[in-house]
PDB file of N, CA and C in Angstrom:
ATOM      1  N   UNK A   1     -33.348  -6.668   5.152  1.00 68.00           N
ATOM      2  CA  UNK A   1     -32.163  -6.316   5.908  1.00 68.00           C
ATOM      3  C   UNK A   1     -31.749  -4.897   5.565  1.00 68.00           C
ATOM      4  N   UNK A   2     -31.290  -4.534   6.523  1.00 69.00           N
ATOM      5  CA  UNK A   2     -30.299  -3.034   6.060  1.00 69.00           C
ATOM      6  C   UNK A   2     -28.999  -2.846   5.566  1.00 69.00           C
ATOM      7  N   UNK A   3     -28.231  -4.202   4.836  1.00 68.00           N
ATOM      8  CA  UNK A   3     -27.006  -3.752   4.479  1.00 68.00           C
ATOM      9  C   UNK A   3     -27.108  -3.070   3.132  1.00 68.00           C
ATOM     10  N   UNK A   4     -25.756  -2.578   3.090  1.00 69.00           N
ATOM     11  CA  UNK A   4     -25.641  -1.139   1.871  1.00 69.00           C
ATOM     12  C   UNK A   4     -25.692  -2.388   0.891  1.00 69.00           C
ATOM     13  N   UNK A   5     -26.338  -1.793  -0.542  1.00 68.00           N
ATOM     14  CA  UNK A   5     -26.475  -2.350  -1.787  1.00 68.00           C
ATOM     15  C   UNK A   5     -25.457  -2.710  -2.330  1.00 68.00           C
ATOM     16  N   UNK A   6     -24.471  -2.011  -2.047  1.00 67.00           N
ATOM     17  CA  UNK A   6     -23.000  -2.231  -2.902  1.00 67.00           C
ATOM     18  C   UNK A   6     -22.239  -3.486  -2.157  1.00 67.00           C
ATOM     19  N   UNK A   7     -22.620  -3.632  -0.535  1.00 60.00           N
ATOM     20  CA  UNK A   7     -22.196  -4.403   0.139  1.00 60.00           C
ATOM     21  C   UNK A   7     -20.619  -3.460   1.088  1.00 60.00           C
ATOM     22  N   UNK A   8     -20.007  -3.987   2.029  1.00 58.00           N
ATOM     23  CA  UNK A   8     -19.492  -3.517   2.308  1.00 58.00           C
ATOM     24  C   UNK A   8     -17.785  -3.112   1.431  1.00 58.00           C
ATOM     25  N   UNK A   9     -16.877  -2.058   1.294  1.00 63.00           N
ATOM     26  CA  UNK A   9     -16.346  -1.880   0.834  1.00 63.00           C
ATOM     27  C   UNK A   9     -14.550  -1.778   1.696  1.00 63.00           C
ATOM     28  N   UNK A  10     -13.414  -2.148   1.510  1.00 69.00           N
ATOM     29  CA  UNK A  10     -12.505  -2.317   2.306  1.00 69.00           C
ATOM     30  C   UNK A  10     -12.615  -2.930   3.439  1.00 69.00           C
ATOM     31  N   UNK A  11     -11.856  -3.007   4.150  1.00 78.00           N
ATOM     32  CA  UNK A  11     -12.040  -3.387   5.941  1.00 78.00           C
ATOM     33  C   UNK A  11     -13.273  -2.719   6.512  1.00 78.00           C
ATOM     34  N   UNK A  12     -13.201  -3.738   7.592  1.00 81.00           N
ATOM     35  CA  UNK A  12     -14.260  -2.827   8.564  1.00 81.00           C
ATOM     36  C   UNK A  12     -15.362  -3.894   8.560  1.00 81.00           C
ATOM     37  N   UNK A  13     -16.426  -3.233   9.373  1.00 85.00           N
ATOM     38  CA  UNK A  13     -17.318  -4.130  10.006  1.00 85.00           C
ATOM     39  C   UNK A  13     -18.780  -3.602   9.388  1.00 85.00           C
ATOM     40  N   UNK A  14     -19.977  -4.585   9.479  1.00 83.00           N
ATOM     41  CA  UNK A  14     -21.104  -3.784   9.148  1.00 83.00           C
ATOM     42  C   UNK A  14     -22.192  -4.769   9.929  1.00 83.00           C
ATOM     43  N   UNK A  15     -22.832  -4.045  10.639  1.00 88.00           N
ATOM     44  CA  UNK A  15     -24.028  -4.649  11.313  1.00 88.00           C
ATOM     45  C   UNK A  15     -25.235  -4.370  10.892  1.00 88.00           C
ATOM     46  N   UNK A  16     -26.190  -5.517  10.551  1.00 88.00           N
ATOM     47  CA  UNK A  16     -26.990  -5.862   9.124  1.00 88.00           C
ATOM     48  C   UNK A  16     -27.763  -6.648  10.200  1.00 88.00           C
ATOM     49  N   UNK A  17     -29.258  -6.074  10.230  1.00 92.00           N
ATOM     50  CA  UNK A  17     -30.556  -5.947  10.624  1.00 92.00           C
ATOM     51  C   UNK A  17     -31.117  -6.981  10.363  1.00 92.00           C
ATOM     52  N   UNK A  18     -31.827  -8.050  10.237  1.00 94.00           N
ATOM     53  CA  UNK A  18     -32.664  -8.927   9.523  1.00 94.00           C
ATOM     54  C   UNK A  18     -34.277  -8.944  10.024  1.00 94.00           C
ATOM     55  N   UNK A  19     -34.775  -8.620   9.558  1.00 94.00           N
ATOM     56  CA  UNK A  19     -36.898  -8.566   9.704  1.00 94.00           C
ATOM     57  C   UNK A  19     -37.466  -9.362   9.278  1.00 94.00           C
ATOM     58  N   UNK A  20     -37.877 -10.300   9.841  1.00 95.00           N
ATOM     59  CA  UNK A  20     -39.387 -10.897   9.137  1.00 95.00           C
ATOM     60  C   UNK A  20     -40.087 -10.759  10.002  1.00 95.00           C
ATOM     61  N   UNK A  21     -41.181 -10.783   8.459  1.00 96.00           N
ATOM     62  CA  UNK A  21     -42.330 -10.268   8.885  1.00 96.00           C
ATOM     63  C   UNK A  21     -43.902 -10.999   8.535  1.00 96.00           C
ATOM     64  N   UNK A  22     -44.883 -11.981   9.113  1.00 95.00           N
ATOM     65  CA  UNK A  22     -45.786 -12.849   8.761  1.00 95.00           C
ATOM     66  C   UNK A  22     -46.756 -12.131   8.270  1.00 95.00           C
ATOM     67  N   UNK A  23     -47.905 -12.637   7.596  1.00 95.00           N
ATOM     68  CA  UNK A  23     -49.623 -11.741   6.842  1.00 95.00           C
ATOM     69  C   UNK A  23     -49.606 -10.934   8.011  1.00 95.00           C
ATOM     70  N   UNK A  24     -49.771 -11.456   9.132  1.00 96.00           N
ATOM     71  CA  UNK A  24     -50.441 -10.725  10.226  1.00 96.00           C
ATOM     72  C   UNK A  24     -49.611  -9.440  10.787  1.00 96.00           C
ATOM     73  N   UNK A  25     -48.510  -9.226  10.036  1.00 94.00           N
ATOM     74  CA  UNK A  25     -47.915  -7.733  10.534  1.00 94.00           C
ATOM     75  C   UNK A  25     -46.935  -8.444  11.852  1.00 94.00           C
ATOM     76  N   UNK A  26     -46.892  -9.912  12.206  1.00 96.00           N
ATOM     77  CA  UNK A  26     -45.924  -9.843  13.719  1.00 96.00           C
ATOM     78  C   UNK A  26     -44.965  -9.800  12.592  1.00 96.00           C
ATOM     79  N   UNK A  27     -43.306  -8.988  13.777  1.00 96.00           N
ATOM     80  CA  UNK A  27     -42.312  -8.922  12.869  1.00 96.00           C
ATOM     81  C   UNK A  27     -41.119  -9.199  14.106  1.00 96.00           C
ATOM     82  N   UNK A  28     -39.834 -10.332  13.638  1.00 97.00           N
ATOM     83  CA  UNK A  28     -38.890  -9.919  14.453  1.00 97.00           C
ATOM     84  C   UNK A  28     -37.722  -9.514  13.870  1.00 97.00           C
ATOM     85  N   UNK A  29     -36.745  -9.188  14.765  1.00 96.00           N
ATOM     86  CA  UNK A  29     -35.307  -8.926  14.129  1.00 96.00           C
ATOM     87  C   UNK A  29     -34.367  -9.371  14.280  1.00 96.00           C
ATOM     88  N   UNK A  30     -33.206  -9.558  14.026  1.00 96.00           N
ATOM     89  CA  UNK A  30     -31.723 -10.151  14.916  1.00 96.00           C
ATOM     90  C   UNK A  30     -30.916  -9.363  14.147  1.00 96.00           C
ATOM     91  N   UNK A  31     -30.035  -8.966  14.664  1.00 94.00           N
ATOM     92  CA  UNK A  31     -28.279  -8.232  14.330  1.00 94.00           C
ATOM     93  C   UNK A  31     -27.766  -9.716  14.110  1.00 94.00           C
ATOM     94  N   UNK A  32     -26.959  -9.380  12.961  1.00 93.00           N
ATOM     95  CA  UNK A  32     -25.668 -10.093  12.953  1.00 93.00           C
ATOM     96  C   UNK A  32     -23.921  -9.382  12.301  1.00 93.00           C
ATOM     97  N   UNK A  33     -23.028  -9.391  12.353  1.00 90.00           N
ATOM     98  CA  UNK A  33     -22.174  -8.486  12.283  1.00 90.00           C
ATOM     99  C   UNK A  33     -21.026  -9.160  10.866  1.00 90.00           C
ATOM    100  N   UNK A  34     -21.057  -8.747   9.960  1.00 86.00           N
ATOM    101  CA  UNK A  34     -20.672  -8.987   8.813  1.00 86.00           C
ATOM    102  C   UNK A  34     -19.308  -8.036   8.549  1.00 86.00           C
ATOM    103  N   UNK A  35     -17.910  -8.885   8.990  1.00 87.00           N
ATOM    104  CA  UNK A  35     -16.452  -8.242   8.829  1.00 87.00           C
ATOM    105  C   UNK A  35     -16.058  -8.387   7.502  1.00 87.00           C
ATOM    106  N   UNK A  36     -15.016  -7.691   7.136  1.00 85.00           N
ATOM    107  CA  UNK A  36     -14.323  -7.998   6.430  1.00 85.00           C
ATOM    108  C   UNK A  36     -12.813  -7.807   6.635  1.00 85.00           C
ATOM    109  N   UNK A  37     -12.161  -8.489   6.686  1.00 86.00           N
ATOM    110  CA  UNK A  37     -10.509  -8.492   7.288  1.00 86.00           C
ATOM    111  C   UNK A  37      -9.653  -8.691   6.379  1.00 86.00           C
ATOM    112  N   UNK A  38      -8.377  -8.042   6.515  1.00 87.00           N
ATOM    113  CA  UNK A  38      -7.214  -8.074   5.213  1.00 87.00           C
ATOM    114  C   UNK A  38      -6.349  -8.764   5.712  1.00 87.00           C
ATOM    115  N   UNK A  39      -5.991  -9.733   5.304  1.00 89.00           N
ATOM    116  CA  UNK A  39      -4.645 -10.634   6.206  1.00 89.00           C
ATOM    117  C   UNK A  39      -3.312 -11.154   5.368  1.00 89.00           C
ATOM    118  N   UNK A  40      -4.016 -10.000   4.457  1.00 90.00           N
ATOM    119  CA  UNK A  40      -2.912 -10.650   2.992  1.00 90.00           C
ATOM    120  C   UNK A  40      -1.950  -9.507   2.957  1.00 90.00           C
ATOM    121  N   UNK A  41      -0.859  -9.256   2.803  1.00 93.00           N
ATOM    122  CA  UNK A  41       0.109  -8.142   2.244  1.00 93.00           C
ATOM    123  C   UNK A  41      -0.294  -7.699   1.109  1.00 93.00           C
ATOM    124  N   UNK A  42       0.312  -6.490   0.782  1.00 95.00           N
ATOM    125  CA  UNK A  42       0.467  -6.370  -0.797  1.00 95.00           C
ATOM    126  C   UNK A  42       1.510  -6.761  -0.917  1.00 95.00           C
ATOM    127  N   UNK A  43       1.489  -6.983  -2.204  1.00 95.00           N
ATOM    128  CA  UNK A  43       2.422  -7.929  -2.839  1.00 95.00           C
ATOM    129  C   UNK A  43       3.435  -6.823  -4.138  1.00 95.00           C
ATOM    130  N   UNK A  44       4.710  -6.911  -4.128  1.00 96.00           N
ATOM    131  CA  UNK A  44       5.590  -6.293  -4.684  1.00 96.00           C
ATOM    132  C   UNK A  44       5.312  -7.158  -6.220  1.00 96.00           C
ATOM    133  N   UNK A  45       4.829  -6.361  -7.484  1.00 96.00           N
ATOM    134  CA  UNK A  45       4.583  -6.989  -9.017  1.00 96.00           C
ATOM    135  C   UNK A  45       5.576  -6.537  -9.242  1.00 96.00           C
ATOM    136  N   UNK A  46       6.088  -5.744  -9.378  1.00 97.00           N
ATOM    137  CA  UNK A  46       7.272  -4.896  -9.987  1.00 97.00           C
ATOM    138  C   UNK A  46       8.744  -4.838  -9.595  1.00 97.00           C
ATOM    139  N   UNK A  47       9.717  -5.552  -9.347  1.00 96.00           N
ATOM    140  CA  UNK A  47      10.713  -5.306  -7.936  1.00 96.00           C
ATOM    141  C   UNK A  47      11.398  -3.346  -8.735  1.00 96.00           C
ATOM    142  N   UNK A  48      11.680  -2.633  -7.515  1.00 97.00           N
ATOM    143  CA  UNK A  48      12.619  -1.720  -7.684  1.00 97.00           C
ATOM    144  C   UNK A  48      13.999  -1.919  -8.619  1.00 97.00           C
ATOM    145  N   UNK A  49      14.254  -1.031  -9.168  1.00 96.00           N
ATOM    146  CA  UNK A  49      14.794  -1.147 -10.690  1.00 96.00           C
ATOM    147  C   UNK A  49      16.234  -0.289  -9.889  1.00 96.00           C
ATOM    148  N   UNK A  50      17.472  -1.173 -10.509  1.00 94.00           N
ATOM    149  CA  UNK A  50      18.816  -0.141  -9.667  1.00 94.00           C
ATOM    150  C   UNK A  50      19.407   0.808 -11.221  1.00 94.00           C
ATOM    151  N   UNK A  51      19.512   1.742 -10.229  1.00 93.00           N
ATOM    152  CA  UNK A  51      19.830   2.749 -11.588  1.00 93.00           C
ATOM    153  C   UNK A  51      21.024   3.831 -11.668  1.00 93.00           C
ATOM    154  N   UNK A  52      21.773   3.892 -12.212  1.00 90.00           N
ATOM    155  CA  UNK A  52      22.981   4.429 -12.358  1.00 90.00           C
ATOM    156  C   UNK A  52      22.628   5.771 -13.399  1.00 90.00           C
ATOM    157  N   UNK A  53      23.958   6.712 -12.686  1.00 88.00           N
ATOM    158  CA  UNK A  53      23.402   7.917 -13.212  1.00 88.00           C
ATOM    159  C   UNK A  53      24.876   8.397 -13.588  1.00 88.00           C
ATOM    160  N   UNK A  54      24.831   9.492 -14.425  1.00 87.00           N
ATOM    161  CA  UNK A  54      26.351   9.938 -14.890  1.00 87.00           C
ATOM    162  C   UNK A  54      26.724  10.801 -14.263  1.00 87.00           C
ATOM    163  N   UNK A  55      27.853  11.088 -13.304  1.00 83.00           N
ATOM    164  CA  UNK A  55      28.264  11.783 -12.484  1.00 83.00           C
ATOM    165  C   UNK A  55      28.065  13.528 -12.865  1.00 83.00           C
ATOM    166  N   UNK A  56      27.211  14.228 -12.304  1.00 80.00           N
ATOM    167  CA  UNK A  56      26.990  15.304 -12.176  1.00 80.00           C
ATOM    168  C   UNK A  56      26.823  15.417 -10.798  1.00 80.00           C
ATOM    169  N   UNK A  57      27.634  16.324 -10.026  1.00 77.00           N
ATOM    170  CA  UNK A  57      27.720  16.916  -8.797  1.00 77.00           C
ATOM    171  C   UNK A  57      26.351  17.773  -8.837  1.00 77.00           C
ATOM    172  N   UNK A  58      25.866  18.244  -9.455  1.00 82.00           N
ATOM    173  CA  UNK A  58      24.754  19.654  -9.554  1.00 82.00           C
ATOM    174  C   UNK A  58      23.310  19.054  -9.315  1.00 82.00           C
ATOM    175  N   UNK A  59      23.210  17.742 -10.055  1.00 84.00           N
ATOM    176  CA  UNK A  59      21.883  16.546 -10.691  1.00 84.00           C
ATOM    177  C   UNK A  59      22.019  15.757  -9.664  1.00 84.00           C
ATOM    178  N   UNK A  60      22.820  14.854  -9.267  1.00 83.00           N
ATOM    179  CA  UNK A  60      22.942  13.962  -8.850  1.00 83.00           C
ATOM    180  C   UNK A  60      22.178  13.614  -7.300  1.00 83.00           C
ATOM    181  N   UNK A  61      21.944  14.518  -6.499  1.00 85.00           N
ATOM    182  CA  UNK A  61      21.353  14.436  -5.519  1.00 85.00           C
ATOM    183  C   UNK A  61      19.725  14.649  -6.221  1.00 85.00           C
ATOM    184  N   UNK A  62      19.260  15.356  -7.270  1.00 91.00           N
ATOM    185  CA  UNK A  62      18.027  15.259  -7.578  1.00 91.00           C
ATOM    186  C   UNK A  62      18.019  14.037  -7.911  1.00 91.00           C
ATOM    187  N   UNK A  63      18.765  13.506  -8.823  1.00 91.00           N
ATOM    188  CA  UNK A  63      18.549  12.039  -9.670  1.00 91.00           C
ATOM    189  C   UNK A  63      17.863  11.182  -8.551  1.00 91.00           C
ATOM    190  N   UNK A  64      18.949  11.183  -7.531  1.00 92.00           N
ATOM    191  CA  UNK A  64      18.699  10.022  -6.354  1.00 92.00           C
ATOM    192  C   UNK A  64      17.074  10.190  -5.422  1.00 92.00           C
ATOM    193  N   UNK A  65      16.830  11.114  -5.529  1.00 94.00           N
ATOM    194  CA  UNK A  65      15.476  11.947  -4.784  1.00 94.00           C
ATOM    195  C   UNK A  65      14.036  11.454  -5.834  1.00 94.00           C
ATOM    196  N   UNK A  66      14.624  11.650  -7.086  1.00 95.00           N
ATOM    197  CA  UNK A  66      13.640  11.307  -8.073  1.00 95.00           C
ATOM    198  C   UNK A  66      13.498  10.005  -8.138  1.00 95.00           C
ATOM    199  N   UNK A  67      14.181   8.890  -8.117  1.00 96.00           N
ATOM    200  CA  UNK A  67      14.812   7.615  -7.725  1.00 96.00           C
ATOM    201  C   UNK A  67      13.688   7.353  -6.711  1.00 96.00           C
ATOM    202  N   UNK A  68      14.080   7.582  -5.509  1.00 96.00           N
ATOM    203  CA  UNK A  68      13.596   7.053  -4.004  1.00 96.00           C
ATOM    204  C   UNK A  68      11.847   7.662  -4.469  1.00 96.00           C
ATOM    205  N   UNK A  69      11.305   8.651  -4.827  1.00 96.00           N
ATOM    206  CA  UNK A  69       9.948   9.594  -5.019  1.00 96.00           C
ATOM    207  C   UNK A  69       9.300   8.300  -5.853  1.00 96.00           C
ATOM    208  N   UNK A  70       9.897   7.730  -6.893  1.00 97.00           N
ATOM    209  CA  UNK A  70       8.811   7.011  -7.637  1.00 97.00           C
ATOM    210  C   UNK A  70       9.518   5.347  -6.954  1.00 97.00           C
ATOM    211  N   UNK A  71      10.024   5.457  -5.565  1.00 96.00           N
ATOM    212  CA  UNK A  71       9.886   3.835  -5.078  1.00 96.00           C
ATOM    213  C   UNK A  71      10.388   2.986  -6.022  1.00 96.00           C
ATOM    214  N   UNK A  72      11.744   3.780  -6.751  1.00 96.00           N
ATOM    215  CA  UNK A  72      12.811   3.193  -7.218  1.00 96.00           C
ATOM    216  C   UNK A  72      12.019   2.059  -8.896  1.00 96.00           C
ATOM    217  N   UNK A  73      10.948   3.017  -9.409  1.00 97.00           N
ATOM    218  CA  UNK A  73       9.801   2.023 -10.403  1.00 97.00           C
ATOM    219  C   UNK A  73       9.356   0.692  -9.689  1.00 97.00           C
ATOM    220  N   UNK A  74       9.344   0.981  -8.659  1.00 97.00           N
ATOM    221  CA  UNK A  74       8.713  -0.619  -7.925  1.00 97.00           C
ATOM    222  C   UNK A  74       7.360  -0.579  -8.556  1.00 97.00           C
ATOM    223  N   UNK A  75       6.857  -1.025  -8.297  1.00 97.00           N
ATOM    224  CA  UNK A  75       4.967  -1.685  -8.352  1.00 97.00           C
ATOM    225  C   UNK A  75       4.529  -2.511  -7.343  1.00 97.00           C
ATOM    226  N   UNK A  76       3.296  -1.838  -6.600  1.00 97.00           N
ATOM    227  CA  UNK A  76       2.855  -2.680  -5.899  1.00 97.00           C
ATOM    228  C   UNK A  76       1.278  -2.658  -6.218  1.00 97.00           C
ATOM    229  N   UNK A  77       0.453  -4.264  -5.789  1.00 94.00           N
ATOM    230  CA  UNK A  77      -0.937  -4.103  -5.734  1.00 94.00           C
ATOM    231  C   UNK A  77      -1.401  -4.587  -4.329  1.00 94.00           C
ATOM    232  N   UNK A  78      -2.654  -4.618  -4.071  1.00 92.00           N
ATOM    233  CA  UNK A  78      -3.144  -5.110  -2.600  1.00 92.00           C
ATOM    234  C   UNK A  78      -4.376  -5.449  -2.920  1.00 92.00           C
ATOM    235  N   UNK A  79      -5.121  -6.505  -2.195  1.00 86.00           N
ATOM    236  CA  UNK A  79      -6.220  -7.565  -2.754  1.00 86.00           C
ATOM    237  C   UNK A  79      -7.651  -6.481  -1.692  1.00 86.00           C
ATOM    238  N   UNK A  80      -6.910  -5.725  -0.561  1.00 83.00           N
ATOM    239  CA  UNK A  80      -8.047  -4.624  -0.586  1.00 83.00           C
ATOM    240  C   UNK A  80      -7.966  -3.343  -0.568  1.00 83.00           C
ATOM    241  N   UNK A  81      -6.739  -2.386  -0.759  1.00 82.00           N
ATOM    242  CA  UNK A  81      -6.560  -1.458  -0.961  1.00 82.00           C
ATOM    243  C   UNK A  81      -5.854  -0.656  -2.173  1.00 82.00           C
ATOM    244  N   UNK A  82      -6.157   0.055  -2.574  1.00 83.00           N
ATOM    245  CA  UNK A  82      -5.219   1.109  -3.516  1.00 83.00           C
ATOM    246  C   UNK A  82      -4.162   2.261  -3.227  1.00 83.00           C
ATOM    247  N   UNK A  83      -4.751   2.818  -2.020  1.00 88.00           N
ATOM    248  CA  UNK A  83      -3.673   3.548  -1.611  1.00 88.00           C
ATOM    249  C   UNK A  83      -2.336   3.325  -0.184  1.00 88.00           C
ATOM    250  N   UNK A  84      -1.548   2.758  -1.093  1.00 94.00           N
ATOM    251  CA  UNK A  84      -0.506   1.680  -0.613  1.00 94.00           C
ATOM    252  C   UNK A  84       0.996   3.086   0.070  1.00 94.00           C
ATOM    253  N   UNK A  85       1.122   2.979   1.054  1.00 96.00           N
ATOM    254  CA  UNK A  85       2.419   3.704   1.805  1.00 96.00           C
ATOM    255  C   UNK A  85       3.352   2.734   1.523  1.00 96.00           C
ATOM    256  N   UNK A  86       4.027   3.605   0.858  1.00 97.00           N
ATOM    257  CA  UNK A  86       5.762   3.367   0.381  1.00 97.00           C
ATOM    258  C   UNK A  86       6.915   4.138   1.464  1.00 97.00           C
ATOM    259  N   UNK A  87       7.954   3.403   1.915  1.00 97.00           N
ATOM    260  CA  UNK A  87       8.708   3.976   2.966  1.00 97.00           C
ATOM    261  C   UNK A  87      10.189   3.340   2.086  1.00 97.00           C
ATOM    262  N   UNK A  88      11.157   3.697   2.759  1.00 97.00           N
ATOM    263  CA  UNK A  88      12.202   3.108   2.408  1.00 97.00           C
ATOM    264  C   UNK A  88      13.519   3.371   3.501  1.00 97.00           C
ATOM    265  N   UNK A  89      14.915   2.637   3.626  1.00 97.00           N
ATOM    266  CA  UNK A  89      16.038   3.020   4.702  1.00 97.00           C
ATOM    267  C   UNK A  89      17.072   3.848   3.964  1.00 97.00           C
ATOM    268  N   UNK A  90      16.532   4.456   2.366  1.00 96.00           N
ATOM    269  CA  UNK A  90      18.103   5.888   2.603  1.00 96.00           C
ATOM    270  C   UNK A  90      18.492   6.060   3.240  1.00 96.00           C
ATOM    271  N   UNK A  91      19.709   6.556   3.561  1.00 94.00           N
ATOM    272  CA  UNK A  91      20.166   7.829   4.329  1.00 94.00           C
ATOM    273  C   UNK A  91      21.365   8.489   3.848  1.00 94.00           C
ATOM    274  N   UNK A  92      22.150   8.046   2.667  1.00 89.00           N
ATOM    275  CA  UNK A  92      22.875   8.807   2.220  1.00 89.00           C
ATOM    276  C   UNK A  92      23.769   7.666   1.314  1.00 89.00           C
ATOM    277  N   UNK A  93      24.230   8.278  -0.121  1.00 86.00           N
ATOM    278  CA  UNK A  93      25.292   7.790  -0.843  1.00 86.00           C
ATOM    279  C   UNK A  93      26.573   7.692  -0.033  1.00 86.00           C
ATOM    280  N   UNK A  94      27.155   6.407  -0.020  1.00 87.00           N
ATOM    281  CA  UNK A  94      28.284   6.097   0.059  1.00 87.00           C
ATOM    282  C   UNK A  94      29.509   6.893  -0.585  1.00 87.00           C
ATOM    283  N   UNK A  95      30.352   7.444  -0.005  1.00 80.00           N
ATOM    284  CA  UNK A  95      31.568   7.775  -1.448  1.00 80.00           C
ATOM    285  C   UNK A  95      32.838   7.373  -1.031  1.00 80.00           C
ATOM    286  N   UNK A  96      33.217   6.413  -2.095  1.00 74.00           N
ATOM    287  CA  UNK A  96      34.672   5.648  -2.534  1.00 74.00           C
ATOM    288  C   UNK A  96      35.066   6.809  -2.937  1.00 74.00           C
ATOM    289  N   UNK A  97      34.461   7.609  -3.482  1.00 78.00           N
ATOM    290  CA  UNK A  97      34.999   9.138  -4.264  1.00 78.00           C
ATOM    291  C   UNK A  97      34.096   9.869  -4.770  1.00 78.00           C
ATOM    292  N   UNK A  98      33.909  10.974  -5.591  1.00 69.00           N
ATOM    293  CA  UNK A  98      33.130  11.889  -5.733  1.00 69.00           C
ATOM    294  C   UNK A  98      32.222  11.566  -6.838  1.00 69.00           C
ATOM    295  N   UNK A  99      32.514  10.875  -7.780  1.00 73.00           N
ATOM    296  CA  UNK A  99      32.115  10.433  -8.653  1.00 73.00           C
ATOM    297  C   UNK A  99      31.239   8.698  -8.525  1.00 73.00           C
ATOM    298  N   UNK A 100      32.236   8.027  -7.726  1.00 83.00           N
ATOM    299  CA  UNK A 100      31.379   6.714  -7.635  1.00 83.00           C
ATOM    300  C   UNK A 100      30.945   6.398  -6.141  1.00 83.00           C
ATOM    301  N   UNK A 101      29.635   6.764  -6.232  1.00 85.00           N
ATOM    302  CA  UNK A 101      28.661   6.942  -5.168  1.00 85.00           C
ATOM    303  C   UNK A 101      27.586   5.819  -5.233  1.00 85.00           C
ATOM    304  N   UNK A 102      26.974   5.024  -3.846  1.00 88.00           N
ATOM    305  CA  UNK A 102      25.891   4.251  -4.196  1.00 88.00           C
ATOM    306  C   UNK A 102      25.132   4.117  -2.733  1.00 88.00           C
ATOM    307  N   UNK A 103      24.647   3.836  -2.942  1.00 90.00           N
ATOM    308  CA  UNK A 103      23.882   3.023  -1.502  1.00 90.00           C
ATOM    309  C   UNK A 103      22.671   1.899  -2.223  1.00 90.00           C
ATOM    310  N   UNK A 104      22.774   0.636  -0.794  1.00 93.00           N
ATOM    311  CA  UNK A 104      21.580   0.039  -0.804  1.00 93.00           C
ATOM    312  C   UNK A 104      20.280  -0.036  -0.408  1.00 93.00           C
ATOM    313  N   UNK A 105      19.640   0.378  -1.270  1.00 96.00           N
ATOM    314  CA  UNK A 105      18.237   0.729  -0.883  1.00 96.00           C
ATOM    315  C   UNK A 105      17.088  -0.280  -0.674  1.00 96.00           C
ATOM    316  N   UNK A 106      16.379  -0.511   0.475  1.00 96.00           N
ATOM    317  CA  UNK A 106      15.389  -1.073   0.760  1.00 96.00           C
ATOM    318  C   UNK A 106      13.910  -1.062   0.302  1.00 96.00           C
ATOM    319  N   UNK A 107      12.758  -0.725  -0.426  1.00 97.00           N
ATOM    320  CA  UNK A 107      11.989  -0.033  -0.176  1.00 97.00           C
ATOM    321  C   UNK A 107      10.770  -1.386   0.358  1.00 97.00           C
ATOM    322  N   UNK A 108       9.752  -0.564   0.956  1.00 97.00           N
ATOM    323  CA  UNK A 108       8.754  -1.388   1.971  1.00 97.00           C
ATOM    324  C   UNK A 108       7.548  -0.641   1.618  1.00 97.00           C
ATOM    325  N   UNK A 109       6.304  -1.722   1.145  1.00 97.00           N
ATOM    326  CA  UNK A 109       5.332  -0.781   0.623  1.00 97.00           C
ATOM    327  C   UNK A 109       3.914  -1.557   1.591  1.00 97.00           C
ATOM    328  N   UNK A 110       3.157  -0.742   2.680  1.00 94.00           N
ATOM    329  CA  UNK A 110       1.954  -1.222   3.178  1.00 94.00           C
ATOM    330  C   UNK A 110       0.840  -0.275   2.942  1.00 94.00           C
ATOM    331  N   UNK A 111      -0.151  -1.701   3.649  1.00 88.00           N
ATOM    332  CA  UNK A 111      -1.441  -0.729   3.325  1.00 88.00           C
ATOM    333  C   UNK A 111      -2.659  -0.528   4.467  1.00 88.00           C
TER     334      UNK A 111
END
């Protein structure tokens, strides 16, 4: 047959040759088409961690940026991928006042 040695890797499809062949040199072939499909989510190991910060007007919009950038310490794995898209619904701290600021953050991680 002609499939790759390693076998196929992630999603996707692979169409794999089969030959025999008798003493006498007759030989036939058939295709058959060998998928592999992901139907599983990744799965959140880690949930997002809520984190409070000490009121600095100057920091405080980095804090929250640095926050949302590492997907709030979430963790995620996936049964066929590694490189997993992280999104989330920010859109801005709440303010009761200048100092006590929050929002609820969502985050959503696919692959």
């Amino acid at each position: 047959n002609n499939a790759p040695a390693t076998g196929p890797v992630g999603c996707g499809t692979q169409v794999v040759t089969f030959t025999v062949t008798d003493e006498c040199s007759n030989a036939s072939s058939r295709s058959a088409t060998y998928r592999v499909v992901d139907t599983t989510p990744p799965a959140i190991t880690t949930p997002a961690q809520a984190r409070s910060v000490e009121c600095n007007t100057s920091t405080n919009t980095a804090d929250v940026q640095s926050w949302l950038s590492a997907n709030g310490d979430a963790v995620a794995s996936d049964v066929c991928y590694t490189n997993l898209s992280w999104t989330n619904n920010f859109t801005t701290l709440s303010r009761p006042d200048a100092c006590n600021q929050f929002a609820d953050v969502t985050f959503r991680v696919t692959d």
